[in-house]
Amino acid sequence: MSIQNDFYKLQASTLIKNLEKRHMKGYYCNTKAEALDLALSLMPENSSIAWGGSESIKEIGLIDALYASNAYTLYDRAKVAPEQIDETLRKAFFADFFLMSSNAITLDGQLINIDGTGNRISALTFGPKEVIMIVGMNKVTKTVEAGIDRIKNVASPQNAIRLNRKTPCGVTGVCGNCLSPDCMCMHTVITRNSRVDGRIKVILVGESLGY
């Protein structure tokens, strides 16, 4: 184990305690492989599952594992015809589980998410019975303000490049606080507490995941 691994484990221990105070359940996994096994163990067979756009859940192999199992009902907008996307997104609100990451997470247990369409943060706040988040420790920040800054000036520019969005951040690498139709920062949600105890489950991973 490296010094960084030890640091992540200590930091995650603090974070998990703070998540519990906010009625969210936290877990820590050293590796992507451990995170994959844990996520699958939390979802019984025959569950219905949907997800928001997330490189993190792809990077741990979760989407591939779900399809390989043939044990779940999956709502995947990437697998349907364009005219069925809206209906598929709406079905996500009736899913047993919704999978996503968090754009940032503070040491005191607040989740920070910024969306373009808003389907991901909508499902986080209401609808699916349970939400499972896969969050790399690279996304931990000290404050909400630092988390928002990280999203706008680190995550969003990289996502704009990945998605070929013609936004100021995708062209210059710096947030331009734009009002472009391609803007990925339409909606900002800070989750500081959960009304349903344990509905939101956060799997912290001691590796860099997503952007």
mmCIF file of C-alpha atoms in Angstrom:
data_model
loop_
_atom_site.group_PDB
_atom_site.id
_atom_site.type_symbol
_atom_site.label_atom_id
_atom_site.label_comp_id
_atom_site.label_asym_id
_atom_site.label_seq_id
_atom_site.Cartn_x
_atom_site.Cartn_y
_atom_site.Cartn_z
ATOM 1 C CA MET A 1 0.000 0.000 0.000
ATOM 2 C CA SER A 2 1.276 3.464 -0.877
ATOM 3 C CA ILE A 3 1.154 6.609 1.245
ATOM 4 C CA GLN A 4 -1.602 7.864 -1.054
ATOM 5 C CA ASN A 5 -3.650 4.725 -0.416
ATOM 6 C CA ASP A 6 -3.267 5.210 3.330
ATOM 7 C CA PHE A 7 -4.266 8.861 2.963
ATOM 8 C CA TYR A 8 -7.345 8.015 0.898
ATOM 9 C CA LYS A 9 -8.431 5.411 3.444
ATOM 10 C CA LEU A 10 -8.121 7.890 6.327
ATOM 11 C CA GLN A 11 -9.908 10.612 4.399
ATOM 12 C CA ALA A 12 -12.680 8.219 3.375
ATOM 13 C CA SER A 13 -13.204 7.172 6.995
ATOM 14 C CA THR A 14 -13.890 10.794 7.919
ATOM 15 C CA LEU A 15 -16.136 11.266 4.906
ATOM 16 C CA ILE A 16 -18.179 8.140 5.622
ATOM 17 C CA LYS A 17 -18.895 9.323 9.172
ATOM 18 C CA ASN A 18 -20.062 12.662 7.806
ATOM 19 C CA LEU A 19 -22.265 10.992 5.202
ATOM 20 C CA GLU A 20 -23.935 9.003 7.980
ATOM 21 C CA LYS A 21 -24.741 12.242 9.806
ATOM 22 C CA ARG A 22 -26.517 13.313 6.622
ATOM 23 C CA HIS A 23 -28.462 10.010 6.421
ATOM 24 C CA MET A 24 -26.439 8.648 3.512
ATOM 25 C CA LYS A 25 -24.534 5.348 3.542
ATOM 26 C CA GLY A 26 -20.836 5.421 2.709
ATOM 27 C CA TYR A 27 -18.403 2.661 1.765
ATOM 28 C CA TYR A 28 -14.724 2.605 0.871
ATOM 29 C CA CYS A 29 -13.010 0.337 -1.639
ATOM 30 C CA ASN A 30 -9.287 0.376 -2.376
ATOM 31 C CA THR A 31 -9.694 -0.589 -6.025
ATOM 32 C CA LYS A 32 -12.094 -0.464 -8.954
ATOM 33 C CA ALA A 33 -12.471 -4.260 -8.793
ATOM 34 C CA GLU A 34 -13.583 -4.091 -5.159
ATOM 35 C CA ALA A 35 -16.017 -1.296 -5.995
ATOM 36 C CA LEU A 36 -17.539 -3.367 -8.796
ATOM 37 C CA ASP A 37 -18.096 -6.364 -6.523
ATOM 38 C CA LEU A 38 -19.644 -4.187 -3.824
ATOM 39 C CA ALA A 39 -21.980 -2.365 -6.216
ATOM 40 C CA LEU A 40 -23.260 -5.635 -7.663
ATOM 41 C CA SER A 41 -23.795 -7.069 -4.175
ATOM 42 C CA LEU A 42 -26.098 -4.162 -3.333
ATOM 43 C CA MET A 43 -28.485 -4.874 -6.243
ATOM 44 C CA PRO A 44 -30.530 -8.092 -6.014
ATOM 45 C CA GLU A 45 -31.281 -10.030 -9.184
ATOM 46 C CA ASN A 46 -34.445 -8.989 -11.038
ATOM 47 C CA SER A 47 -33.979 -5.371 -9.972
ATOM 48 C CA SER A 48 -34.626 -2.595 -12.475
ATOM 49 C CA ILE A 49 -31.608 -0.353 -12.973
ATOM 50 C CA ALA A 50 -30.964 2.947 -14.744
ATOM 51 C CA TRP A 51 -28.014 5.323 -14.797
ATOM 52 C CA GLY A 52 -26.934 8.811 -15.646
ATOM 53 C CA GLY A 53 -23.992 9.798 -17.784
ATOM 54 C CA SER A 54 -20.923 8.693 -15.828
ATOM 55 C CA GLU A 55 -17.434 7.687 -16.850
ATOM 56 C CA SER A 56 -16.814 6.386 -13.320
ATOM 57 C CA ILE A 57 -19.424 3.619 -13.469
ATOM 58 C CA LYS A 58 -18.039 2.602 -16.868
ATOM 59 C CA GLU A 59 -14.440 2.638 -15.650
ATOM 60 C CA ILE A 60 -15.091 0.124 -12.868
ATOM 61 C CA GLY A 61 -16.808 -2.167 -15.413
ATOM 62 C CA LEU A 62 -20.268 -1.880 -13.879
ATOM 63 C CA ILE A 63 -22.265 -1.374 -17.076
ATOM 64 C CA ASP A 64 -20.538 -4.297 -18.811
ATOM 65 C CA ALA A 65 -21.149 -6.492 -15.771
ATOM 66 C CA LEU A 66 -24.857 -5.665 -15.687
ATOM 67 C CA TYR A 67 -25.294 -6.590 -19.333
ATOM 68 C CA ALA A 68 -23.233 -9.767 -18.938
ATOM 69 C CA SER A 69 -25.376 -11.010 -16.053
ATOM 70 C CA ASN A 70 -28.772 -10.931 -17.829
ATOM 71 C CA ALA A 71 -30.268 -10.735 -14.344
ATOM 72 C CA TYR A 72 -31.672 -7.208 -14.419
ATOM 73 C CA THR A 73 -34.100 -4.951 -16.254
ATOM 74 C CA LEU A 74 -31.918 -2.162 -17.651
ATOM 75 C CA TYR A 75 -33.028 1.286 -18.826
ATOM 76 C CA ASP A 76 -30.208 2.453 -21.095
ATOM 77 C CA ARG A 77 -30.792 5.470 -23.319
ATOM 78 C CA ALA A 78 -27.686 4.552 -25.343
ATOM 79 C CA LYS A 79 -29.363 1.339 -26.494
ATOM 80 C CA VAL A 80 -32.641 2.735 -27.798
ATOM 81 C CA ALA A 81 -33.741 4.584 -30.923
ATOM 82 C CA PRO A 82 -33.649 8.415 -30.760
ATOM 83 C CA GLU A 83 -37.436 8.647 -30.529
ATOM 84 C CA GLN A 84 -37.364 6.364 -27.440
ATOM 85 C CA ILE A 85 -34.736 8.280 -25.445
ATOM 86 C CA ASP A 86 -37.192 10.542 -23.632
ATOM 87 C CA GLU A 87 -39.378 7.613 -22.596
ATOM 88 C CA THR A 88 -36.317 5.682 -21.392
ATOM 89 C CA LEU A 89 -35.130 8.638 -19.318
ATOM 90 C CA ARG A 90 -38.543 8.864 -17.678
ATOM 91 C CA LYS A 91 -38.558 5.144 -16.864
ATOM 92 C CA ALA A 92 -35.440 5.775 -14.776
ATOM 93 C CA PHE A 93 -37.620 7.476 -12.156
ATOM 94 C CA PHE A 94 -39.414 4.184 -11.525
ATOM 95 C CA ALA A 95 -36.224 2.099 -11.282
ATOM 96 C CA ASP A 96 -35.214 0.186 -8.188
ATOM 97 C CA PHE A 97 -31.667 1.532 -8.511
ATOM 98 C CA PHE A 98 -30.138 4.566 -10.174
ATOM 99 C CA LEU A 99 -26.373 4.542 -10.792
ATOM 100 C CA MET A 100 -24.231 7.655 -11.087
ATOM 101 C CA SER A 101 -21.137 9.367 -9.799
ATOM 102 C CA SER A 102 -20.877 12.720 -8.054
ATOM 103 C CA ASN A 103 -19.085 15.584 -9.763
ATOM 104 C CA ALA A 104 -17.559 16.472 -6.403
ATOM 105 C CA ILE A 105 -17.980 15.537 -2.752
ATOM 106 C CA THR A 106 -16.930 17.564 0.260
ATOM 107 C CA LEU A 107 -15.113 16.238 3.305
ATOM 108 C CA ASP A 108 -18.141 17.054 5.414
ATOM 109 C CA GLY A 109 -20.331 14.808 3.239
ATOM 110 C CA GLN A 110 -22.104 17.105 0.793
ATOM 111 C CA LEU A 111 -22.636 15.968 -2.802
ATOM 112 C CA ILE A 112 -22.168 18.529 -5.582
ATOM 113 C CA ASN A 113 -23.591 17.840 -9.039
ATOM 114 C CA ILE A 114 -23.973 20.026 -12.104
ATOM 115 C CA ASP A 115 -26.009 18.879 -15.113
ATOM 116 C CA GLY A 116 -26.964 19.941 -18.593
ATOM 117 C CA THR A 117 -30.224 18.040 -19.178
ATOM 118 C CA GLY A 118 -30.937 17.478 -15.502
ATOM 119 C CA ASN A 119 -32.082 13.856 -15.684
ATOM 120 C CA ARG A 120 -29.200 12.697 -13.492
ATOM 121 C CA ILE A 121 -29.706 15.167 -10.650
ATOM 122 C CA SER A 122 -33.476 14.752 -10.865
ATOM 123 C CA ALA A 123 -33.145 11.019 -10.217
ATOM 124 C CA LEU A 124 -30.695 11.723 -7.406
ATOM 125 C CA THR A 125 -33.180 13.904 -5.558
ATOM 126 C CA PHE A 126 -36.393 11.959 -6.182
ATOM 127 C CA GLY A 127 -37.785 8.898 -7.925
ATOM 128 C CA PRO A 128 -35.683 5.726 -7.956
ATOM 129 C CA LYS A 129 -35.896 3.679 -4.762
ATOM 130 C CA GLU A 130 -32.139 3.743 -4.226
ATOM 131 C CA VAL A 131 -29.175 5.640 -5.655
ATOM 132 C CA ILE A 132 -25.695 4.110 -5.825
ATOM 133 C CA MET A 133 -22.799 6.473 -6.480
ATOM 134 C CA ILE A 134 -19.310 5.451 -7.586
ATOM 135 C CA VAL A 135 -16.937 8.256 -6.605
ATOM 136 C CA GLY A 136 -13.164 8.321 -7.038
ATOM 137 C CA MET A 137 -11.246 9.993 -4.232
ATOM 138 C CA ASN A 138 -9.911 12.469 -6.797
ATOM 139 C CA LYS A 139 -13.281 14.228 -6.527
ATOM 140 C CA VAL A 140 -13.034 15.065 -2.820
ATOM 141 C CA THR A 141 -12.863 18.776 -1.979
ATOM 142 C CA LYS A 142 -12.801 20.686 1.283
ATOM 143 C CA THR A 143 -15.747 22.979 0.594
ATOM 144 C CA VAL A 144 -18.784 23.297 -1.660
ATOM 145 C CA GLU A 145 -17.207 26.340 -3.314
ATOM 146 C CA ALA A 146 -14.038 24.367 -4.080
ATOM 147 C CA GLY A 147 -16.182 21.562 -5.469
ATOM 148 C CA ILE A 148 -18.071 23.868 -7.820
ATOM 149 C CA ASP A 149 -14.793 25.389 -8.984
ATOM 150 C CA ARG A 150 -13.402 21.916 -9.605
ATOM 151 C CA ILE A 151 -16.431 20.942 -11.664
ATOM 152 C CA LYS A 152 -16.426 24.080 -13.803
ATOM 153 C CA ASN A 153 -12.687 24.326 -14.389
ATOM 154 C CA VAL A 154 -11.489 20.714 -14.277
ATOM 155 C CA ALA A 155 -14.347 18.304 -15.003
ATOM 156 C CA SER A 156 -16.491 20.309 -17.420
ATOM 157 C CA PRO A 157 -13.678 21.274 -19.835
ATOM 158 C CA GLN A 158 -12.610 17.637 -20.110
ATOM 159 C CA ASN A 159 -16.176 16.470 -20.603
ATOM 160 C CA ALA A 160 -16.701 19.182 -23.239
ATOM 161 C CA ILE A 161 -13.679 17.882 -25.131
ATOM 162 C CA ARG A 162 -14.894 14.279 -24.769
ATOM 163 C CA LEU A 163 -18.396 15.147 -26.001
ATOM 164 C CA ASN A 164 -17.226 17.667 -28.628
ATOM 165 C CA ARG A 165 -19.259 20.464 -27.065
ATOM 166 C CA LYS A 166 -18.589 23.949 -28.451
ATOM 167 C CA THR A 167 -18.476 25.713 -25.118
ATOM 168 C CA PRO A 168 -15.873 28.220 -23.876
ATOM 169 C CA CYS A 169 -14.479 25.618 -21.472
ATOM 170 C CA GLY A 170 -14.188 23.106 -24.314
ATOM 171 C CA VAL A 171 -12.259 25.621 -26.422
ATOM 172 C CA THR A 172 -10.116 27.383 -23.806
ATOM 173 C CA GLY A 173 -10.052 24.881 -20.941
ATOM 174 C CA VAL A 174 -11.487 27.519 -18.597
ATOM 175 C CA CYS A 175 -15.109 28.112 -17.567
ATOM 176 C CA GLY A 176 -16.636 31.077 -19.398
ATOM 177 C CA ASN A 177 -19.872 31.079 -17.364
ATOM 178 C CA CYS A 178 -21.594 30.653 -20.709
ATOM 179 C CA LEU A 179 -25.218 30.545 -21.795
ATOM 180 C CA SER A 180 -24.465 28.372 -24.807
ATOM 181 C CA PRO A 181 -27.065 25.776 -25.897
ATOM 182 C CA ASP A 182 -24.238 23.248 -25.432
ATOM 183 C CA CYS A 183 -23.654 24.395 -21.832
ATOM 184 C CA MET A 184 -23.254 21.505 -19.411
ATOM 185 C CA CYS A 185 -23.826 23.711 -16.354
ATOM 186 C CA MET A 186 -27.566 24.317 -16.592
ATOM 187 C CA HIS A 187 -28.488 22.962 -13.142
ATOM 188 C CA THR A 188 -26.576 22.810 -9.868
ATOM 189 C CA VAL A 189 -27.686 20.641 -6.947
ATOM 190 C CA ILE A 190 -26.066 20.437 -3.530
ATOM 191 C CA THR A 191 -27.239 17.374 -1.605
ATOM 192 C CA ARG A 192 -26.625 18.212 2.053
ATOM 193 C CA ASN A 193 -28.988 15.647 3.579
ATOM 194 C CA SER A 194 -31.237 12.724 2.631
ATOM 195 C CA ARG A 195 -34.827 12.522 3.819
ATOM 196 C CA VAL A 196 -34.870 8.733 3.344
ATOM 197 C CA ASP A 197 -32.151 7.224 5.513
ATOM 198 C CA GLY A 198 -29.722 5.143 3.439
ATOM 199 C CA ARG A 199 -31.423 5.755 0.089
ATOM 200 C CA ILE A 200 -28.226 7.304 -1.275
ATOM 201 C CA LYS A 201 -25.236 4.987 -1.103
ATOM 202 C CA VAL A 202 -21.779 6.384 -1.882
ATOM 203 C CA ILE A 203 -18.989 3.976 -2.815
ATOM 204 C CA LEU A 204 -15.708 5.840 -2.462
ATOM 205 C CA VAL A 205 -12.861 4.358 -4.500
ATOM 206 C CA GLY A 206 -9.159 4.840 -3.743
ATOM 207 C CA GLU A 207 -8.369 5.477 -7.392
ATOM 208 C CA SER A 208 -8.862 8.337 -9.827
ATOM 209 C CA LEU A 209 -12.175 7.901 -11.639
ATOM 210 C CA GLY A 210 -13.948 10.095 -14.162
ATOM 211 C CA TYR A 211 -13.140 13.781 -14.485
#
